[in-house]
């Protein structure tokens, strides 16, 4: 049997896999991988005497899994010892077999993939053996001695290594594996001739090898001992001097070598991982030159002049190379030998040609180029040179088949600068890719064509110009463009300090919403100036498809610019407010005053053509997608500053150290959990394994049974015990009553948190990093909100920053915060999206300022009423200042006097005198009566204390309002609100990136950071919110707690360029990376969103995910009206003879599924389902557009069907939910990207009550990754089953199949007939609905008009009140001046 399996594998290898360069064979590998050839056959039958074909087959299948972003190592676990033997076999492949270059490439790619999986212990243990200190035994001792320096610990380690090597009889293969592989690589790369044809497989092998070298140098564990071997081999120098590097076939190879040189010389201490500053790097370079000078002076008497030369002589390659011409070949060898660059023992491995030795010596001492300086000089706006550079921005068809000269985001980074630089490069390129797509789309739609312009009267001949025959909503013709101001350069710079321009456009052809979009362009928005020179006359055929897209559409130049201000036809500057744009702008002509990129302008001056005199098109982009410039500026600012994270977060952020180090050690402490626990019994139930003690409000210890009756709020004391255990002591406390009015009663939490939720909340109360994994429907937002509430009450001096990926998530958090006991004056929401909040209150800067101004008037009215209740007739409520004087002169003395007298009377235990002594009874006459019951002194005293707190808070608030009197501008008032008053500030990650420099300049501070949707946020976008405040270098960062809440089992951040996803891992979130590193997480383990049956479609992806009790409620027990099953996979065959189609690459559509999905939606609406309860989802953008088209065609004749809550893609719908989801899978030829289990989880978890999936059953049923989900669909028929005679809402219980009138729908045609018959039955109902909807629309229009008028009236009233206040203040100031003058006289 074993022999039969081996023969089968050998046959497969010879027939299907061995010639991997052919596209058909790549397809075969993909099919084998999808069919689980690795898991079920190759690894299952692997033994240590397996054949070459068997071994290479495993390598290829593992590589294919990495290409498809599928877990490759899962099947190897459980056989770790065999994996070690297998890995050793992989290493010995080169020695045991004669490999082709295609096979060598697969071998190297396998090693690349293993070294990118260091989070897996099984893999890590094998990989790190290759980069041990034994590599130094192949390095010149001179270099080793310099590397060790004075490090005593390293010296001892090195001596032990040498001693153990001498004692060992057999040299393990892994000790010198890398050294031998590099020497073999030199043989390959130097075998390329100057002109002979180069094997493409050889080039791919060289590129992959260079890629692997970069990976080894860019992670500290692999770099630590490898870098010295790599540098001593002269890898970059030898490869740069090879023929391959000089030929066109070696362009990518050359780019990879440049990256290698950068990482070889990176500013980091390889042993400690400490980042080296500029001074240390310069000192290191000078020390090397000093050693060189010493060698020259000692060993070359005739070169003393060179020995005494300046540092610049050695650092400038041309100068130093010129000096080396005076050396003979033997002298060069001697010099190289003394420098450790050459040894007689390794003569064969260190070629001794003059040029190579010179190159090695020159490169060793040349000055390090500052990458930061290059970044600072780089233009932030992409130009045509970058946009259509396929080497920098790979096309959308990249499938992982080749290396790319791009940085990677993997587990670890060398330093913060390395982290920022990689993210800067990738974010810049990803932005450029999106801009390129937008520019191409807009120019195509404008349909540029050549046109011959006849001879002019001046006698000039015919000229060819560009005319635009089309139209695009994102582009307009430029009427005029001119440079208006070029400011002189700053001291020490060559670029202008400012370049201003003016672009003129005409909006006459823009109507309705399109015009509003153009009018909404505001200050700091980015627009693009484009020169288009048409390539074809009208009617001519398009260019060959092999012609670049840029040449096809005729784009000559692209330049970015930011808007400074906009001017209308009459010269009025249009402000950013909506009212100003729509009502006060005149005419159609708009002048956009722009700021150009100064660095790019200086470069353009060197062009032969005047670039800025050729622009003929202005293109805008959607505002949500056009923030790239601000983000790049923020990253660049961070690169130029010292990025400081808390000590407990620094190492783990870079990917090193103990994964538990982010969670600080818990100290004995008492924390206020307020209303987190609903009762004492809730606390006991959620701590089943903890050692507990209980106390009453007076501090007396009580029994567990008595504790069950305790009510919140609670404080919990944590006491550390031995064996890392803790004792928890529960203590209730009597909160102060903040006033006698009903609205003073604190709002309380009503969520009965689960054990896992409470573990997350408790962890978040302690300082350090907390990671919460929240599967769909497990209450992530409730956990986040309770953490925020607890911080707010427990740490009144600390400020909280809330960050989310989307405005929707931010609004959900805010809406829940408003229902807890948090004073709204301490809440602030920054950025757009405020209008979607389901509240009439405005939490934006503008809204909060208005609230405080209105609140000030209310408070002053209360002060006036308080004064009158005490018989004080002076105008004490004139301003906040007079109110404060009133507090100090009258109220505070009365309170103190009352307390003194009560202390005296309390000794006599008198209840009767309390009401008589209380001085503010009259003021509280409007409170619920009786104010004091006169039954219990303690009860009445608490009520009185509450009244005093109410009065005290009144003046505390007025003190806060005083700043709004003194600060006159809205800008100053809003900044005061942000930096001083607001204790809870919320924003999206985009807003944080855009406004970082502004926030720091204002002195924004915060102590606690909570980040929701963290697994959907790009690495750099998650990093920036941690650095929104200035750091005190002595005291360190103020940040105390970081809480990341997300789900790495759902979709990652959106990255549109496939190469940046697959090769560079730009879509890896910080949250996911921390999980890979092994940072402890708390997984929420109970979902309450979906029916239990629907949850089983995805809960297998999580550990012990169960259902909350609410899923047993009546809503979840009822069947879906008109449908037999609550979820079903509906098999859709070819429609009109077609399955999936692709009108353009990757734009997949399936008309049969689109028709079926829309038909089911119409059926559900016809039997009464609310439109907003249904969402239509698909896995591809092409299908989304097709469904929308079909939907309009089928339902556009009536308003009855309405619109579903969303028609969108699965990716776009992440984080949202609907009662019923109709899902189209589109593909019929290949599974496509649903094979990514994260997308599957999102798709299956959006529905609460019903999920109906439309696709090709035979295709998806055979996909291994989907098995756990699609096996459950198998329990239901794969044809849609309807139940006739039912209307929404259903009264039938789920699973009740008695007396059902079932209809099994065979195909979409039958479904269409069913809908037609239903429509006929309710035709009159549809007509009445349309008539009523028209009336409702008119009513809604009038309501909106009235609302707008009311808002305008409110603004006018506020303006009037503010003017009156300013007049009062001015009057007081004048009176004060007169009194001072009279006093002086």
CSV table of N, CA, C and O in Angstrom, one decimal, residues 1095-1152:
chain,number,residue,atom,x,y,z
A,1095,UNK,N,-26.2,30.6,14.2
A,1095,UNK,CA,-24.9,30.8,14.9
A,1095,UNK,C,-24.0,29.6,14.6
A,1095,UNK,O,-22.8,29.7,14.6
A,1096,UNK,N,-24.6,28.4,14.5
A,1096,UNK,CA,-23.8,27.2,14.3
A,1096,UNK,C,-23.1,27.2,12.9
A,1096,UNK,O,-22.2,26.4,12.7
A,1097,UNK,N,-23.5,28.1,12.0
A,1097,UNK,CA,-22.9,28.2,10.7
A,1097,UNK,C,-21.5,28.8,10.9
A,1097,UNK,O,-20.6,28.6,10.0
A,1098,UNK,N,-21.2,29.5,12.0
A,1098,UNK,CA,-19.9,30.1,12.1
A,1098,UNK,C,-19.3,29.9,13.5
A,1098,UNK,O,-18.1,30.2,13.7
A,1099,UNK,N,-20.0,29.4,14.5
A,1099,UNK,CA,-19.4,29.4,15.8
A,1099,UNK,C,-18.3,28.4,16.0
A,1099,UNK,O,-17.6,28.4,17.0
A,1100,UNK,N,-18.2,27.4,15.0
A,1100,UNK,CA,-17.1,26.5,15.0
A,1100,UNK,C,-15.8,27.1,14.9
A,1100,UNK,O,-14.7,26.6,15.3
A,1101,UNK,N,-15.7,28.4,14.4
A,1101,UNK,CA,-14.5,29.1,14.2
A,1101,UNK,C,-13.9,29.6,15.5
A,1101,UNK,O,-12.8,30.1,15.6
A,1102,UNK,N,-14.8,29.6,16.6
A,1102,UNK,CA,-14.4,30.2,17.9
A,1102,UNK,C,-14.4,29.1,19.0
A,1102,UNK,O,-15.1,28.1,18.8
A,1103,UNK,N,-13.7,29.4,20.0
A,1103,UNK,CA,-13.6,28.4,21.1
A,1103,UNK,C,-14.8,28.6,22.0
A,1103,UNK,O,-14.9,29.6,22.6
A,1104,UNK,N,-15.6,27.6,22.1
A,1104,UNK,CA,-16.7,27.5,23.1
A,1104,UNK,C,-17.7,28.7,22.9
A,1104,UNK,O,-18.1,29.3,23.9
A,1105,UNK,N,-18.0,29.1,21.7
A,1105,UNK,CA,-19.0,30.1,21.5
A,1105,UNK,C,-20.4,29.6,21.7
A,1105,UNK,O,-20.9,28.7,20.9
A,1106,UNK,N,-21.1,30.1,22.7
A,1106,UNK,CA,-22.5,29.6,23.0
A,1106,UNK,C,-23.5,30.7,22.8
A,1106,UNK,O,-23.1,31.8,22.3
A,1107,UNK,N,-24.7,30.5,23.2
A,1107,UNK,CA,-25.8,31.4,23.0
A,1107,UNK,C,-26.2,32.0,24.3
A,1107,UNK,O,-26.3,31.4,25.3
A,1108,UNK,N,-26.6,33.3,24.2
A,1108,UNK,CA,-27.2,34.0,25.4
A,1108,UNK,C,-28.6,33.6,25.6
A,1108,UNK,O,-29.3,33.2,24.6
A,1109,UNK,N,-29.1,33.8,26.8
A,1109,UNK,CA,-30.5,33.4,27.0
A,1109,UNK,C,-31.6,34.1,26.1
A,1109,UNK,O,-32.6,33.6,25.9
A,1110,UNK,N,-31.2,35.3,25.7
A,1110,UNK,CA,-32.2,36.1,24.9
A,1110,UNK,C,-32.5,35.4,23.5
A,1110,UNK,O,-33.5,35.6,22.9
A,1111,UNK,N,-31.6,34.4,23.1
A,1111,UNK,CA,-31.9,33.7,21.9
A,1111,UNK,C,-33.0,32.7,22.0
A,1111,UNK,O,-33.4,32.0,21.0
A,1112,UNK,N,-33.5,32.5,23.3
A,1112,UNK,CA,-34.6,31.6,23.5
A,1112,UNK,C,-36.0,32.3,23.6
A,1112,UNK,O,-37.0,31.8,23.8
A,1113,UNK,N,-35.9,33.7,23.3
A,1113,UNK,CA,-37.1,34.5,23.4
A,1113,UNK,C,-38.1,34.1,22.2
A,1113,UNK,O,-37.7,33.4,21.3
A,1114,UNK,N,-39.3,34.6,22.3
A,1114,UNK,CA,-40.3,34.2,21.3
A,1114,UNK,C,-39.9,34.6,19.9
A,1114,UNK,O,-40.2,33.9,18.9
A,1115,UNK,N,-39.2,35.7,19.7
A,1115,UNK,CA,-38.8,36.2,18.4
A,1115,UNK,C,-38.0,35.2,17.7
A,1115,UNK,O,-38.2,34.9,16.5
A,1116,UNK,N,-37.1,34.5,18.4
A,1116,UNK,CA,-36.2,33.5,17.8
A,1116,UNK,C,-36.9,32.1,17.6
A,1116,UNK,O,-36.4,31.3,16.9
A,1117,UNK,N,-38.0,31.9,18.3
A,1117,UNK,CA,-38.7,30.6,18.2
A,1117,UNK,C,-39.7,30.6,17.0
A,1117,UNK,O,-40.0,29.5,16.5
A,1118,UNK,N,-40.1,31.7,16.5
A,1118,UNK,CA,-41.0,31.7,15.4
A,1118,UNK,C,-40.3,31.5,14.0
A,1118,UNK,O,-39.2,32.0,13.8
A,1119,UNK,N,-41.0,30.8,13.1
A,1119,UNK,CA,-40.5,30.5,11.8
A,1119,UNK,C,-40.6,31.8,11.0
A,1119,UNK,O,-41.3,32.8,11.3
A,1120,UNK,N,-39.9,31.8,9.8
A,1120,UNK,CA,-39.9,32.9,8.9
A,1120,UNK,C,-41.1,32.7,8.0
A,1120,UNK,O,-41.2,31.7,7.3
A,1121,UNK,N,-42.0,33.7,8.0
A,1121,UNK,CA,-43.2,33.6,7.2
A,1121,UNK,C,-42.9,33.3,5.8
A,1121,UNK,O,-42.1,34.0,5.1
A,1122,UNK,N,-43.7,32.4,5.2
A,1122,UNK,CA,-43.6,32.1,3.8
A,1122,UNK,C,-42.4,31.3,3.4
A,1122,UNK,O,-42.2,31.0,2.2
A,1123,UNK,N,-41.6,30.9,4.4
A,1123,UNK,CA,-40.3,30.2,4.1
A,1123,UNK,C,-40.2,29.0,5.1
A,1123,UNK,O,-40.4,29.2,6.3
A,1124,UNK,N,-40.0,27.8,4.6
A,1124,UNK,CA,-39.9,26.7,5.4
A,1124,UNK,C,-38.8,26.7,6.4
A,1124,UNK,O,-38.9,26.4,7.5
A,1125,UNK,N,-37.6,27.1,5.9
A,1125,UNK,CA,-36.4,27.0,6.6
A,1125,UNK,C,-35.9,28.4,7.1
A,1125,UNK,O,-36.1,29.4,6.4
A,1126,UNK,N,-35.2,28.4,8.2
A,1126,UNK,CA,-34.6,29.7,8.6
A,1126,UNK,C,-33.3,29.9,7.9
A,1126,UNK,O,-32.8,31.1,7.9
A,1127,UNK,N,-32.6,28.9,7.4
A,1127,UNK,CA,-31.5,29.1,6.5
A,1127,UNK,C,-31.4,28.0,5.5
A,1127,UNK,O,-31.9,26.9,5.7
A,1128,UNK,N,-30.9,28.4,4.3
A,1128,UNK,CA,-30.9,27.4,3.2
A,1128,UNK,C,-29.9,27.9,2.2
A,1128,UNK,O,-29.6,29.1,2.0
A,1129,UNK,N,-29.3,26.9,1.6
A,1129,UNK,CA,-28.4,27.1,0.4
A,1129,UNK,C,-29.2,26.8,-0.8
A,1129,UNK,O,-29.7,25.7,-1.0
A,1130,UNK,N,-29.4,27.8,-1.7
A,1130,UNK,CA,-30.2,27.6,-2.9
A,1130,UNK,C,-29.3,27.4,-4.1
A,1130,UNK,O,-28.6,28.3,-4.5
A,1131,UNK,N,-29.4,26.3,-4.7
A,1131,UNK,CA,-28.5,26.0,-5.9
A,1131,UNK,C,-29.1,26.7,-7.1
A,1131,UNK,O,-30.2,26.6,-7.4
A,1132,UNK,N,-28.2,27.5,-7.7
A,1132,UNK,CA,-28.6,28.3,-8.9
A,1132,UNK,C,-27.8,27.8,-10.1
A,1132,UNK,O,-26.6,27.9,-10.2
A,1133,UNK,N,-28.5,27.2,-11.1
A,1133,UNK,CA,-27.9,26.7,-12.3
A,1133,UNK,C,-27.6,27.8,-13.3
A,1133,UNK,O,-27.8,29.0,-13.0
A,1134,UNK,N,-27.1,27.5,-14.5
A,1134,UNK,CA,-26.9,28.5,-15.5
A,1134,UNK,C,-28.2,29.2,-15.9
A,1134,UNK,O,-29.3,28.6,-15.9
A,1135,UNK,N,-28.1,30.5,-16.2
A,1135,UNK,CA,-29.3,31.3,-16.5
A,1135,UNK,C,-29.0,31.8,-18.0
A,1135,UNK,O,-28.0,32.5,-18.2
A,1136,UNK,N,-29.9,31.4,-18.9
A,1136,UNK,CA,-29.6,31.7,-20.3
A,1136,UNK,C,-28.3,31.1,-20.8
A,1136,UNK,O,-27.6,31.7,-21.5
A,1137,UNK,N,-28.0,30.0,-20.2
A,1137,UNK,CA,-26.8,29.3,-20.6
A,1137,UNK,C,-25.5,29.8,-20.0
A,1137,UNK,O,-24.4,29.4,-20.4
A,1138,UNK,N,-25.6,30.7,-19.0
A,1138,UNK,CA,-24.4,31.3,-18.4
A,1138,UNK,C,-24.4,31.2,-16.9
A,1138,UNK,O,-25.5,31.2,-16.3
A,1139,UNK,N,-23.2,31.0,-16.4
A,1139,UNK,CA,-23.0,31.1,-14.9
A,1139,UNK,C,-22.4,32.4,-14.6
A,1139,UNK,O,-22.9,33.5,-14.8
A,1140,UNK,N,-21.1,32.4,-14.0
A,1140,UNK,CA,-20.4,33.6,-13.8
A,1140,UNK,C,-19.9,34.2,-15.1
A,1140,UNK,O,-19.5,33.5,-16.0
A,1141,UNK,N,-19.9,35.5,-15.1
A,1141,UNK,CA,-19.3,36.3,-16.2
A,1141,UNK,C,-18.4,37.4,-15.6
A,1141,UNK,O,-18.5,37.7,-14.5
A,1142,UNK,N,-17.5,37.9,-16.5
A,1142,UNK,CA,-16.6,39.0,-16.0
A,1142,UNK,C,-16.4,40.0,-17.2
A,1142,UNK,O,-15.5,39.8,-18.0
A,1143,UNK,N,-17.3,41.0,-17.2
A,1143,UNK,CA,-17.2,42.0,-18.3
A,1143,UNK,C,-15.8,42.7,-18.3
A,1143,UNK,O,-15.4,43.1,-19.3
A,1144,UNK,N,-15.2,42.8,-17.1
A,1144,UNK,CA,-13.8,43.3,-17.0
A,1144,UNK,C,-13.1,42.4,-16.0
A,1144,UNK,O,-13.8,41.7,-15.2
A,1145,UNK,N,-11.8,42.4,-16.0
A,1145,UNK,CA,-11.1,41.5,-15.0
A,1145,UNK,C,-11.5,41.7,-13.6
A,1145,UNK,O,-11.6,42.8,-13.1
A,1146,UNK,N,-11.8,40.6,-13.0
A,1146,UNK,CA,-12.2,40.5,-11.5
A,1146,UNK,C,-13.5,41.2,-11.2
A,1146,UNK,O,-13.9,41.3,-10.1
A,1147,UNK,N,-14.3,41.6,-12.3
A,1147,UNK,CA,-15.6,42.2,-12.1
A,1147,UNK,C,-16.6,41.1,-12.3
A,1147,UNK,O,-17.4,41.2,-13.2
A,1148,UNK,N,-16.7,40.2,-11.3
A,1148,UNK,CA,-17.6,39.0,-11.5
A,1148,UNK,C,-19.0,39.3,-11.3
A,1148,UNK,O,-19.4,40.0,-10.4
A,1149,UNK,N,-19.9,38.7,-12.2
A,1149,UNK,CA,-21.3,38.8,-12.1
A,1149,UNK,C,-22.0,37.5,-12.4
A,1149,UNK,O,-21.4,36.6,-13.0
A,1150,UNK,N,-23.2,37.4,-11.9
A,1150,UNK,CA,-24.0,36.2,-12.2
A,1150,UNK,C,-25.5,36.6,-12.3
A,1150,UNK,O,-26.1,36.8,-11.2
A,1151,UNK,N,-26.0,36.7,-13.5
A,1151,UNK,CA,-27.3,37.2,-13.7
A,1151,UNK,C,-28.4,36.3,-13.1
A,1151,UNK,O,-29.4,36.8,-12.5
A,1152,UNK,N,-28.2,35.0,-13.1
A,1152,UNK,CA,-29.2,34.1,-12.6
A,1152,UNK,C,-29.3,34.3,-11.1
A,1152,UNK,O,-30.5,34.4,-10.6
